[in-house]
Amino acid sequence: MIDNSRTPPAQAEEPSTRKPHGTVIYWFRNDLRIEDNPALVDACHHAENLVCVYCHPPATLDAQRWNLPHPGLHRQRFVASTLTDLRQQLHARGSELLEVNMDAVEFIPQLANELGSSVVYCEEIAAPYEQDEVFALRLAGLTVHTRWQSTLLAPADLPFKPEALPDVFTQFRTIIEGNGVQPPAPLPALRSLPALPHNYSQIAKKWAVGLQHAEASLLQSDQRSSFPYFLPAFSGGSVAASAHVESYLKRKLPHSYKQTRNQLSGLDYSTKFSPWLASGAISARQIFSALKKFEAEHGANDGSYWIWFELLWRDYFRLLHLKYGRQLYFAKGLTDLPTPAHDEEKFKNWCLAQTGDAFIDAAMTELAATGYLSNRMRQVVASYLIHELACDWRAGAAWFETQLVDYDVYSNQGNWLYIAGRGTDPRNGRRFNVQKQINDHDRDGAYRRLWDKSESEASDQ
């Protein structure tokens, strides 16, 4: 599925070594940044003129199957601010971003025709819908160069082939740490980009017509949010992402991360890196590089190690896609279990925070109100849907896809398979006892009071 031989260059080539082949299209996907973007570097090295595009994705088949909106308004709003930041970064380097509300498979061939181009560069995403997009563009006659770049570790540096990835995360981690595998250093931001083609302004005027973010902009800002993306410090884009990482490290929060990571509410109990990682506004390698500098200056402990541990989990879910691909999206997952049962009414009540369980309903209220949920509560509500309500895990995964500001196709699929017992975990699923979770994490009822649905509805009046 992936050409792992194409590893990132150690440094950007000088302009004189470029081998231009006319106008090139760079298709931004989940890599909305200029710094540490090897695929963009590739495109710049081979382009005489460059056009950068972003296509707002339509509903995926998973969302369509369960009649869900895609994407939710919270993510629309966060991505909109990310694209504003990206547009500014491009403009500062003499380029622009062509943003359209069209399916990439429909739009890019038409754009290529108008540009007289047949070459597209983009990041590789090893998920079915995203793979099908690239396949369709190639069927349309385009040459599409993809680059695997979203993992912390380079697949070519692993001591095993992707198809030999251990099926247990602990084994994977032990092998990685035992062999001393380290991430490549992040690439610096490009100082300039190839020029726009002479007819760009006419093309941009034609295709940008009708682009709207108005609906998402009407969302009310909930001050209770643990990720208040409506505030400048938590807005989308590389500027806010870098500032957040710097602030998190400056306050020495990595040292307490392991002790606080399972809390349910607040700004500092977890790193909050995930929304920027999911959109690609910052790379895992940039974060790791900053973390190592922090440890060199302030010392390492279990907390700072645990951030590396979580980044490895993120890598593992990505590498599972290289090994198993579409199998991860089958109803049975990687098992021989039958297709799960599903109760449409119970699923609807779960989505609407109307299950009757105050703890679960508080979490689902928070998710709908903010587009964010702590890792602990994501696991608890997923377990409740699967094991207590006997609903199809794929429906829950699709709901998270529509709701989360930090939706990541790899982690979302991996975590739902994990809870459902249809992935690689040997424990045959994780069933969380709701009362135990309350005793462990909300004994005083603060979380349930904070997100009591009646209180939330009253605050909206």
CSV table of C-alpha atoms in Angstrom, one decimal:
chain,number,residue,atom,x,y,z
A,1,MET,CA,0.0,0.0,0.0
A,2,ILE,CA,2.9,2.4,0.8
A,3,ASP,CA,6.2,2.9,-0.8
A,4,ASN,CA,8.3,3.0,2.3
A,5,SER,CA,11.5,3.5,0.3
A,6,ARG,CA,10.7,7.2,-0.1
A,7,THR,CA,12.0,8.5,3.2
A,8,PRO,CA,12.2,12.3,4.0
A,9,PRO,CA,15.3,14.1,2.8
A,10,ALA,CA,17.7,15.2,5.5
A,11,GLN,CA,17.4,18.8,4.3
A,12,ALA,CA,15.7,20.7,1.6
A,13,GLU,CA,17.5,20.8,-1.8
A,14,GLU,CA,18.7,24.0,-3.2
A,15,PRO,CA,16.6,25.6,-5.9
A,16,SER,CA,19.3,24.9,-8.5
A,17,THR,CA,18.9,21.2,-8.1
A,18,ARG,CA,15.2,21.2,-8.8
A,19,LYS,CA,13.9,19.2,-11.7
A,20,PRO,CA,10.8,21.1,-12.8
A,21,HIS,CA,8.0,19.4,-14.7
A,22,GLY,CA,5.7,22.4,-15.1
A,23,THR,CA,2.8,23.2,-12.8
A,24,VAL,CA,2.3,20.9,-9.9
A,25,ILE,CA,-0.8,20.6,-7.6
A,26,TYR,CA,-0.1,20.2,-3.9
A,27,TRP,CA,-3.2,18.7,-2.2
A,28,PHE,CA,-3.3,19.4,1.5
A,29,ARG,CA,-5.1,16.6,3.4
A,30,ASN,CA,-4.4,16.1,7.1
A,31,ASP,CA,-1.0,17.9,6.9
A,32,LEU,CA,-2.0,21.6,7.2
A,33,ARG,CA,1.4,23.0,7.9
A,34,ILE,CA,4.5,24.3,6.2
A,35,GLU,CA,7.1,23.1,8.6
A,36,ASP,CA,8.2,19.4,8.7
A,37,ASN,CA,6.1,18.5,5.7
A,38,PRO,CA,8.2,16.2,3.5
A,39,ALA,CA,5.4,15.8,0.8
A,40,LEU,CA,5.3,19.5,0.3
A,41,VAL,CA,9.1,19.7,0.1
A,42,ASP,CA,8.9,17.0,-2.6
A,43,ALA,CA,6.4,19.0,-4.5
A,44,CYS,CA,8.5,22.2,-4.3
A,45,HIS,CA,11.6,20.3,-5.5
A,46,HIS,CA,9.8,19.2,-8.7
A,47,ALA,CA,7.6,22.2,-9.5
A,48,GLU,CA,8.2,25.2,-11.7
A,49,ASN,CA,4.8,26.5,-10.6
A,50,LEU,CA,2.8,25.3,-7.6
A,51,VAL,CA,-0.9,25.4,-6.8
A,52,CYS,CA,-1.9,24.5,-3.2
A,53,VAL,CA,-5.4,23.2,-2.7
A,54,TYR,CA,-7.7,22.0,0.1
A,55,CYS,CA,-11.0,20.2,-0.6
A,56,HIS,CA,-13.5,20.1,2.2
A,57,PRO,CA,-14.4,16.4,2.4
A,58,PRO,CA,-17.9,15.2,1.8
A,59,ALA,CA,-19.6,12.6,4.0
A,60,THR,CA,-17.7,9.4,4.1
A,61,LEU,CA,-19.4,6.1,3.5
A,62,ASP,CA,-19.3,5.4,7.3
A,63,ALA,CA,-21.2,8.6,8.1
A,64,GLN,CA,-23.6,8.0,5.3
A,65,ARG,CA,-24.3,4.4,6.5
A,66,TRP,CA,-25.6,5.7,9.8
A,67,ASN,CA,-27.2,8.9,8.4
A,68,LEU,CA,-24.9,11.2,10.3
A,69,PRO,CA,-23.8,14.7,9.4
A,70,HIS,CA,-20.2,15.1,8.3
A,71,PRO,CA,-18.2,16.7,9.5
A,72,GLY,CA,-19.8,18.2,12.7
A,73,LEU,CA,-19.8,22.0,13.1
A,74,HIS,CA,-17.2,22.0,15.9
A,75,ARG,CA,-14.6,20.4,13.6
A,76,GLN,CA,-15.7,22.6,10.7
A,77,ARG,CA,-14.9,25.7,12.8
A,78,PHE,CA,-11.6,24.3,14.1
A,79,VAL,CA,-10.5,23.4,10.6
A,80,ALA,CA,-11.6,26.8,9.2
A,81,SER,CA,-9.2,28.5,11.7
A,82,THR,CA,-6.5,26.0,10.7
A,83,LEU,CA,-6.9,26.9,7.1
A,84,THR,CA,-6.8,30.6,7.9
A,85,ASP,CA,-3.5,30.1,9.5
A,86,LEU,CA,-2.2,27.9,6.6
A,87,ARG,CA,-3.3,30.5,4.1
A,88,GLN,CA,-1.3,33.2,6.0
A,89,GLN,CA,1.7,30.9,6.1
A,90,LEU,CA,1.5,30.3,2.3
A,91,HIS,CA,0.9,34.0,1.5
A,92,ALA,CA,4.1,34.9,3.5
A,93,ARG,CA,6.0,32.6,1.1
A,94,GLY,CA,4.5,34.0,-2.0
A,95,SER,CA,1.8,31.5,-2.5
A,96,GLU,CA,-1.9,31.0,-1.9
A,97,LEU,CA,-4.4,28.4,-0.8
A,98,LEU,CA,-7.3,27.4,-3.2
A,99,GLU,CA,-10.0,26.2,-0.8
A,100,VAL,CA,-13.2,24.6,-2.3
A,101,ASN,CA,-16.3,22.8,-1.1
A,102,MET,CA,-15.9,20.0,-3.5
A,103,ASP,CA,-14.9,16.4,-3.5
A,104,ALA,CA,-11.2,16.1,-4.4
A,105,VAL,CA,-11.9,13.4,-6.9
A,106,GLU,CA,-14.3,15.7,-8.7
A,107,PHE,CA,-12.3,18.9,-8.3
A,108,ILE,CA,-8.6,18.1,-8.8
A,109,PRO,CA,-8.9,16.6,-12.3
A,110,GLN,CA,-10.9,19.7,-13.5
A,111,LEU,CA,-8.3,22.0,-11.9
A,112,ALA,CA,-5.4,20.0,-13.5
A,113,ASN,CA,-7.1,20.3,-16.9
A,114,GLU,CA,-7.3,24.1,-16.5
A,115,LEU,CA,-3.7,24.3,-15.3
A,116,GLY,CA,-2.4,22.1,-18.1
A,117,SER,CA,-1.0,19.9,-15.3
A,118,SER,CA,-1.1,16.1,-14.6
A,119,VAL,CA,1.0,15.9,-11.4
A,120,VAL,CA,-0.3,15.9,-7.9
A,121,TYR,CA,1.6,15.6,-4.6
A,122,CYS,CA,0.0,14.8,-1.2
A,123,GLU,CA,0.5,12.9,2.0
A,124,GLU,CA,-0.3,9.2,2.1
A,125,ILE,CA,-3.3,8.2,4.3
A,126,ALA,CA,-3.7,4.4,4.7
A,127,ALA,CA,-7.4,4.4,5.3
A,128,PRO,CA,-10.0,3.1,2.8
A,129,TYR,CA,-11.8,6.3,1.8
A,130,GLU,CA,-8.5,8.2,1.5
A,131,GLN,CA,-6.9,5.4,-0.5
A,132,ASP,CA,-9.9,5.3,-2.8
A,133,GLU,CA,-9.5,9.0,-3.5
A,134,VAL,CA,-5.9,8.6,-4.7
A,135,PHE,CA,-6.9,5.6,-6.8
A,136,ALA,CA,-9.7,7.6,-8.5
A,137,LEU,CA,-7.4,10.5,-9.3
A,138,ARG,CA,-4.9,8.0,-10.9
A,139,LEU,CA,-7.8,6.5,-12.9
A,140,ALA,CA,-8.6,10.0,-14.1
A,141,GLY,CA,-5.1,10.1,-15.7
A,142,LEU,CA,-3.2,12.1,-13.0
A,143,THR,CA,0.2,11.2,-11.7
A,144,VAL,CA,-0.2,11.2,-7.9
A,145,HIS,CA,2.9,11.1,-5.7
A,146,THR,CA,2.2,10.3,-2.1
A,147,ARG,CA,4.4,10.5,0.9
A,148,TRP,CA,4.0,8.6,4.2
A,149,GLN,CA,4.7,11.3,6.8
A,150,SER,CA,2.2,11.2,9.7
A,151,THR,CA,4.1,8.8,12.1
A,152,LEU,CA,6.7,9.8,14.6
A,153,LEU,CA,8.9,6.9,13.5
A,154,ALA,CA,9.8,6.3,9.8
A,155,PRO,CA,8.6,2.9,8.6
A,156,ALA,CA,11.9,2.4,6.9
A,157,ASP,CA,13.7,2.7,10.2
A,158,LEU,CA,11.7,0.0,12.0
A,159,PRO,CA,13.4,-3.3,12.8
A,160,PHE,CA,10.6,-5.1,11.0
A,161,LYS,CA,8.5,-4.8,7.8
A,162,PRO,CA,5.0,-3.3,8.3
A,163,GLU,CA,3.4,-6.6,7.6
A,164,ALA,CA,5.4,-8.1,10.5
A,165,LEU,CA,4.2,-5.5,13.0
A,166,PRO,CA,3.5,-7.2,16.4
A,167,ASP,CA,-0.2,-7.6,17.1
A,168,VAL,CA,0.3,-6.5,20.7
A,169,PHE,CA,1.3,-2.9,21.4
A,170,THR,CA,3.5,-3.8,24.4
A,171,GLN,CA,5.6,-6.1,22.1
A,172,PHE,CA,5.9,-3.3,19.5
A,173,ARG,CA,7.0,-0.8,22.2
A,174,THR,CA,9.5,-3.2,23.7
A,175,ILE,CA,11.1,-3.8,20.2
A,176,ILE,CA,11.2,-0.1,19.4
A,177,GLU,CA,12.8,0.8,22.7
A,178,GLY,CA,15.1,-2.2,22.8
A,179,ASN,CA,16.5,-1.3,19.4
A,180,GLY,CA,16.8,2.4,20.2
A,181,VAL,CA,14.7,3.5,17.3
A,182,GLN,CA,14.4,7.3,17.3
A,183,PRO,CA,12.4,9.7,15.1
A,184,PRO,CA,14.0,11.6,12.3
A,185,ALA,CA,14.6,15.3,13.1
A,186,PRO,CA,11.7,17.5,11.8
A,187,LEU,CA,12.3,19.4,8.6
A,188,PRO,CA,12.5,23.2,8.8
A,189,ALA,CA,9.8,25.3,7.2
A,190,LEU,CA,10.3,26.2,3.6
A,191,ARG,CA,11.3,29.8,3.2
A,192,SER,CA,9.6,30.2,-0.2
A,193,LEU,CA,7.4,28.2,-2.6
A,194,PRO,CA,7.4,28.0,-6.4
A,195,ALA,CA,5.5,30.8,-8.1
A,196,LEU,CA,1.8,30.6,-8.9
A,197,PRO,CA,0.9,30.0,-12.5
A,198,HIS,CA,0.1,33.1,-14.6
A,199,ASN,CA,-3.6,32.2,-14.8
A,200,TYR,CA,-4.1,31.5,-11.1
A,201,SER,CA,-6.2,34.5,-10.2
A,202,GLN,CA,-8.8,33.6,-12.8
A,203,ILE,CA,-8.9,30.0,-11.7
A,204,ALA,CA,-9.2,31.0,-8.0
A,205,LYS,CA,-12.0,33.4,-8.7
A,206,LYS,CA,-13.9,30.7,-10.5
A,207,TRP,CA,-13.5,27.9,-8.0
A,208,ALA,CA,-13.6,29.8,-4.7
A,209,VAL,CA,-17.2,31.0,-5.4
A,210,GLY,CA,-19.7,29.7,-2.9
A,211,LEU,CA,-17.2,28.8,-0.1
A,212,GLN,CA,-18.9,29.2,3.2
A,213,HIS,CA,-18.2,28.7,6.8
A,214,ALA,CA,-21.2,30.7,8.1
A,215,GLU,CA,-23.0,27.8,9.7
A,216,ALA,CA,-20.1,26.7,11.8
A,217,SER,CA,-19.4,30.3,12.8
A,218,LEU,CA,-22.9,30.5,14.4
A,219,LEU,CA,-21.9,28.0,17.1
A,220,GLN,CA,-22.1,29.2,20.6
A,221,SER,CA,-18.8,29.1,22.6
A,222,ASP,CA,-19.2,26.9,25.7
A,223,GLN,CA,-16.9,28.2,28.5
A,224,ARG,CA,-16.9,24.8,30.2
A,225,SER,CA,-14.9,23.2,27.4
A,226,SER,CA,-11.7,21.4,28.1
A,227,PHE,CA,-10.5,22.4,24.7
A,228,PRO,CA,-11.9,25.9,24.0
A,229,TYR,CA,-11.0,26.2,20.4
A,230,PHE,CA,-12.9,29.5,20.1
A,231,LEU,CA,-10.1,31.2,22.1
A,232,PRO,CA,-7.0,32.4,20.2
A,233,ALA,CA,-4.7,30.1,22.3
A,234,PHE,CA,-6.6,27.0,21.2
A,235,SER,CA,-7.5,28.0,17.7
A,236,GLY,CA,-6.4,25.9,14.7
A,237,GLY,CA,-3.1,26.3,12.9
A,238,SER,CA,0.6,26.0,13.3
A,239,VAL,CA,1.1,29.3,15.2
A,240,ALA,CA,-1.3,28.3,18.0
A,241,ALA,CA,0.0,24.7,18.0
A,242,SER,CA,3.6,25.8,18.5
A,243,ALA,CA,2.7,28.3,21.1
A,244,HIS,CA,0.7,25.7,23.0
A,245,VAL,CA,3.5,23.2,23.0
A,246,GLU,CA,5.9,25.9,24.2
A,247,SER,CA,3.5,27.0,27.0
A,248,TYR,CA,2.9,23.4,28.1
A,249,LEU,CA,6.6,22.7,28.4
A,250,LYS,CA,7.4,26.0,29.9
A,251,ARG,CA,5.0,25.2,32.8
A,252,LYS,CA,6.7,21.8,33.2
A,253,LEU,CA,3.4,20.0,32.8
A,254,PRO,CA,5.1,16.9,31.2
A,255,HIS,CA,6.4,16.0,34.7
A,256,SER,CA,2.8,15.6,36.0
A,257,TYR,CA,1.2,14.2,32.9
A,258,LYS,CA,1.0,10.6,34.0
A,259,GLN,CA,-0.7,11.5,37.3
A,260,THR,CA,-3.3,13.8,35.7
A,261,ARG,CA,-4.0,12.3,32.3
A,262,ASN,CA,-7.2,10.4,33.4
A,263,GLN,CA,-8.9,13.5,34.8
A,264,LEU,CA,-12.2,14.4,33.1
A,265,SER,CA,-12.2,18.2,32.9
A,266,GLY,CA,-9.8,21.1,32.7
A,267,LEU,CA,-7.2,22.7,30.4
A,268,ASP,CA,-4.0,21.2,31.8
A,269,TYR,CA,-4.8,17.6,32.9
A,270,SER,CA,-3.7,16.3,29.4
A,271,THR,CA,-1.4,17.7,26.7
A,272,LYS,CA,-4.3,18.8,24.4
A,273,PHE,CA,-1.9,18.2,21.5
A,274,SER,CA,-4.4,16.0,19.7
A,275,PRO,CA,-6.5,18.6,17.7
A,276,TRP,CA,-3.4,20.1,16.2
A,277,LEU,CA,-1.9,16.7,15.5
A,278,ALA,CA,-5.1,15.5,13.9
A,279,SER,CA,-5.3,18.4,11.4
A,280,GLY,CA,-1.6,18.2,10.8
A,281,ALA,CA,-0.9,21.8,12.0
A,282,ILE,CA,2.0,20.3,13.9
A,283,SER,CA,3.8,17.0,13.5
A,284,ALA,CA,4.5,14.3,16.1
A,285,ARG,CA,8.2,14.8,15.3
A,286,GLN,CA,8.0,18.5,16.1
A,287,ILE,CA,6.4,17.7,19.5
A,288,PHE,CA,8.9,15.0,20.2
A,289,SER,CA,11.8,17.2,19.4
A,290,ALA,CA,10.5,19.9,21.8
A,291,LEU,CA,9.9,17.3,24.5
A,292,LYS,CA,13.5,16.0,24.3
A,293,LYS,CA,14.8,19.5,24.6
A,294,PHE,CA,12.6,19.9,27.7
A,295,GLU,CA,13.9,16.7,29.2
A,296,ALA,CA,17.5,17.7,28.5
A,297,GLU,CA,16.9,21.0,30.4
A,298,HIS,CA,14.5,19.9,33.2
A,299,GLY,CA,15.0,16.2,33.5
A,300,ALA,CA,12.9,13.2,32.4
A,301,ASN,CA,10.4,11.3,34.6
A,302,ASP,CA,7.5,9.0,34.3
A,303,GLY,CA,5.3,11.8,33.1
A,304,SER,CA,7.5,13.0,30.2
A,305,TYR,CA,8.1,9.3,29.3
A,306,TRP,CA,4.3,8.8,29.1
A,307,ILE,CA,4.0,11.4,26.4
A,308,TRP,CA,6.4,9.4,24.3
A,309,PHE,CA,4.4,6.3,25.2
A,310,GLU,CA,1.2,7.9,23.9
A,311,LEU,CA,2.9,9.1,20.7
A,312,LEU,CA,4.0,5.5,20.2
A,313,TRP,CA,0.4,4.4,20.6
A,314,ARG,CA,-0.5,6.9,17.9
A,315,ASP,CA,2.1,5.4,15.6
A,316,TYR,CA,0.9,1.9,16.3
A,317,PHE,CA,-2.6,2.6,15.2
A,318,ARG,CA,-1.2,4.0,12.0
A,319,LEU,CA,1.1,1.1,11.4
A,320,LEU,CA,-1.8,-1.3,11.9
A,321,HIS,CA,-3.3,0.3,8.8
A,322,LEU,CA,-0.2,-0.6,6.8
A,323,LYS,CA,-0.5,-4.2,8.0
A,324,TYR,CA,-4.3,-4.8,7.8
A,325,GLY,CA,-5.8,-2.0,5.7
A,326,ARG,CA,-9.5,-2.4,5.0
A,327,GLN,CA,-9.8,-5.3,7.4
A,328,LEU,CA,-9.9,-2.8,10.2
A,329,TYR,CA,-13.1,-1.4,8.8
A,330,PHE,CA,-15.0,-4.7,8.5
A,331,ALA,CA,-17.8,-5.4,11.0
A,332,LYS,CA,-15.9,-8.3,12.4
A,333,GLY,CA,-12.6,-6.3,12.5
A,334,LEU,CA,-9.7,-8.7,12.7
A,335,THR,CA,-11.7,-11.5,14.4
A,336,ASP,CA,-14.1,-14.2,13.4
A,337,LEU,CA,-16.9,-12.7,15.5
A,338,PRO,CA,-20.3,-12.2,13.8
A,339,THR,CA,-21.6,-8.8,12.7
A,340,PRO,CA,-22.5,-7.0,15.9
A,341,ALA,CA,-26.2,-6.4,16.8
A,342,HIS,CA,-27.5,-2.8,16.6
A,343,ASP,CA,-30.4,-1.0,18.2
A,344,GLU,CA,-31.1,2.2,16.3
A,345,GLU,CA,-33.2,3.7,19.0
A,346,LYS,CA,-30.6,3.1,21.7
A,347,PHE,CA,-27.9,4.5,19.5
A,348,LYS,CA,-29.9,7.6,18.9
A,349,ASN,CA,-30.5,8.1,22.6
A,350,TRP,CA,-26.7,7.6,23.2
A,351,CYS,CA,-25.9,10.3,20.6
A,352,LEU,CA,-28.5,12.7,22.2
A,353,ALA,CA,-27.3,12.1,25.8
A,354,GLN,CA,-30.6,10.5,26.6
A,355,THR,CA,-29.5,7.0,27.9
A,356,GLY,CA,-30.8,7.7,31.4
A,357,ASP,CA,-27.3,7.1,32.9
A,358,ALA,CA,-26.2,10.5,34.3
A,359,PHE,CA,-22.5,9.8,33.9
A,360,ILE,CA,-22.8,8.7,30.3
A,361,ASP,CA,-25.3,11.5,29.4
A,362,ALA,CA,-22.9,14.1,30.9
A,363,ALA,CA,-20.1,12.9,28.6
A,364,MET,CA,-22.3,12.9,25.5
A,365,THR,CA,-23.6,16.3,26.4
A,366,GLU,CA,-20.0,17.6,26.6
A,367,LEU,CA,-19.1,16.0,23.3
A,368,ALA,CA,-22.1,17.6,21.5
A,369,ALA,CA,-21.5,21.0,23.2
A,370,THR,CA,-17.8,21.3,22.6
A,371,GLY,CA,-16.5,18.7,20.1
A,372,TYR,CA,-14.2,17.4,22.8
A,373,LEU,CA,-14.1,14.6,25.4
A,374,SER,CA,-11.4,13.3,27.7
A,375,ASN,CA,-9.7,10.1,26.8
A,376,ARG,CA,-11.1,8.4,29.8
A,377,MET,CA,-14.7,9.3,29.0
A,378,ARG,CA,-14.2,8.3,25.3
A,379,GLN,CA,-13.4,4.9,26.5
A,380,VAL,CA,-16.3,4.8,29.0
A,381,VAL,CA,-19.0,5.9,26.6
A,382,ALA,CA,-17.7,3.6,23.8
A,383,SER,CA,-17.8,0.7,26.2
A,384,TYR,CA,-21.3,1.6,27.3
A,385,LEU,CA,-22.6,1.8,23.7
A,386,ILE,CA,-21.0,-1.6,22.7
A,387,HIS,CA,-21.4,-3.7,25.9
A,388,GLU,CA,-24.4,-2.2,27.7
A,389,LEU,CA,-26.6,-1.0,24.8
A,390,ALA,CA,-25.5,-3.8,22.4
A,391,CYS,CA,-25.0,-1.4,19.5
A,392,ASP,CA,-22.7,-1.7,16.5
A,393,TRP,CA,-19.2,-0.3,17.3
A,394,ARG,CA,-19.0,1.1,13.8
A,395,ALA,CA,-21.9,3.4,14.5
A,396,GLY,CA,-20.1,4.8,17.5
A,397,ALA,CA,-16.9,5.3,15.5
A,398,ALA,CA,-18.9,7.2,12.9
A,399,TRP,CA,-20.5,9.4,15.5
A,400,PHE,CA,-17.1,10.3,17.0
A,401,GLU,CA,-15.9,11.1,13.4
A,402,THR,CA,-18.7,13.7,13.0
A,403,GLN,CA,-18.2,15.2,16.5
A,404,LEU,CA,-14.6,15.4,17.5
A,405,VAL,CA,-12.4,18.4,16.8
A,406,ASP,CA,-9.5,16.1,17.1
A,407,TYR,CA,-10.9,13.3,14.9
A,408,ASP,CA,-8.1,11.1,13.5
A,409,VAL,CA,-9.1,8.2,11.3
A,410,TYR,CA,-6.3,5.9,12.5
A,411,SER,CA,-6.7,6.5,16.3
A,412,ASN,CA,-10.5,6.6,16.1
A,413,GLN,CA,-10.7,3.2,14.3
A,414,GLY,CA,-8.0,1.6,16.5
A,415,ASN,CA,-9.6,2.7,19.8
A,416,TRP,CA,-13.1,1.5,18.8
A,417,LEU,CA,-11.8,-1.8,17.7
A,418,TYR,CA,-9.9,-2.1,21.0
A,419,ILE,CA,-13.0,-1.5,23.1
A,420,ALA,CA,-15.1,-3.8,20.9
A,421,GLY,CA,-12.6,-6.6,21.1
A,422,ARG,CA,-12.3,-6.8,17.3
A,423,GLY,CA,-8.8,-5.5,16.9
A,424,THR,CA,-5.4,-6.9,18.0
A,425,ASP,CA,-5.8,-6.6,21.8
A,426,PRO,CA,-5.7,-10.1,23.3
A,427,ARG,CA,-8.2,-9.3,26.1
A,428,ASN,CA,-11.3,-9.6,23.7
A,429,GLY,CA,-12.5,-6.1,24.4
A,430,ARG,CA,-12.7,-3.6,27.3
A,431,ARG,CA,-15.9,-3.4,29.3
A,432,PHE,CA,-15.8,-0.5,31.7
A,433,ASN,CA,-17.9,-0.7,34.9
A,434,VAL,CA,-19.7,2.6,35.0
A,435,GLN,CA,-20.0,2.7,38.8
A,436,LYS,CA,-16.3,1.9,39.2
A,437,GLN,CA,-15.4,4.8,36.8
A,438,ILE,CA,-17.6,7.1,38.9
A,439,ASN,CA,-15.9,6.0,42.1
A,440,ASP,CA,-12.5,6.4,40.6
A,441,HIS,CA,-13.0,9.7,38.6
A,442,ASP,CA,-16.2,11.5,39.7
A,443,ARG,CA,-16.9,10.4,43.3
A,444,ASP,CA,-18.0,14.0,44.2
A,445,GLY,CA,-20.3,14.3,41.2
A,446,ALA,CA,-18.5,17.4,39.9
A,447,TYR,CA,-18.3,16.2,36.3
A,448,ARG,CA,-22.0,15.1,36.3
A,449,ARG,CA,-23.1,18.5,37.7
A,450,LEU,CA,-20.9,20.4,35.2
A,451,TRP,CA,-22.5,18.6,32.2
A,452,ASP,CA,-26.0,18.0,33.6
A,453,LYS,CA,-28.1,18.2,30.4
A,454,SER,CA,-30.8,20.3,32.0
A,455,GLU,CA,-28.2,22.8,33.1
A,456,SER,CA,-26.7,22.8,29.6
A,457,GLU,CA,-30.1,23.4,28.0
A,458,ALA,CA,-30.8,26.2,30.4
A,459,SER,CA,-27.5,27.9,29.6
A,460,ASP,CA,-28.5,27.9,25.9
A,461,GLN,CA,-31.7,29.9,26.5
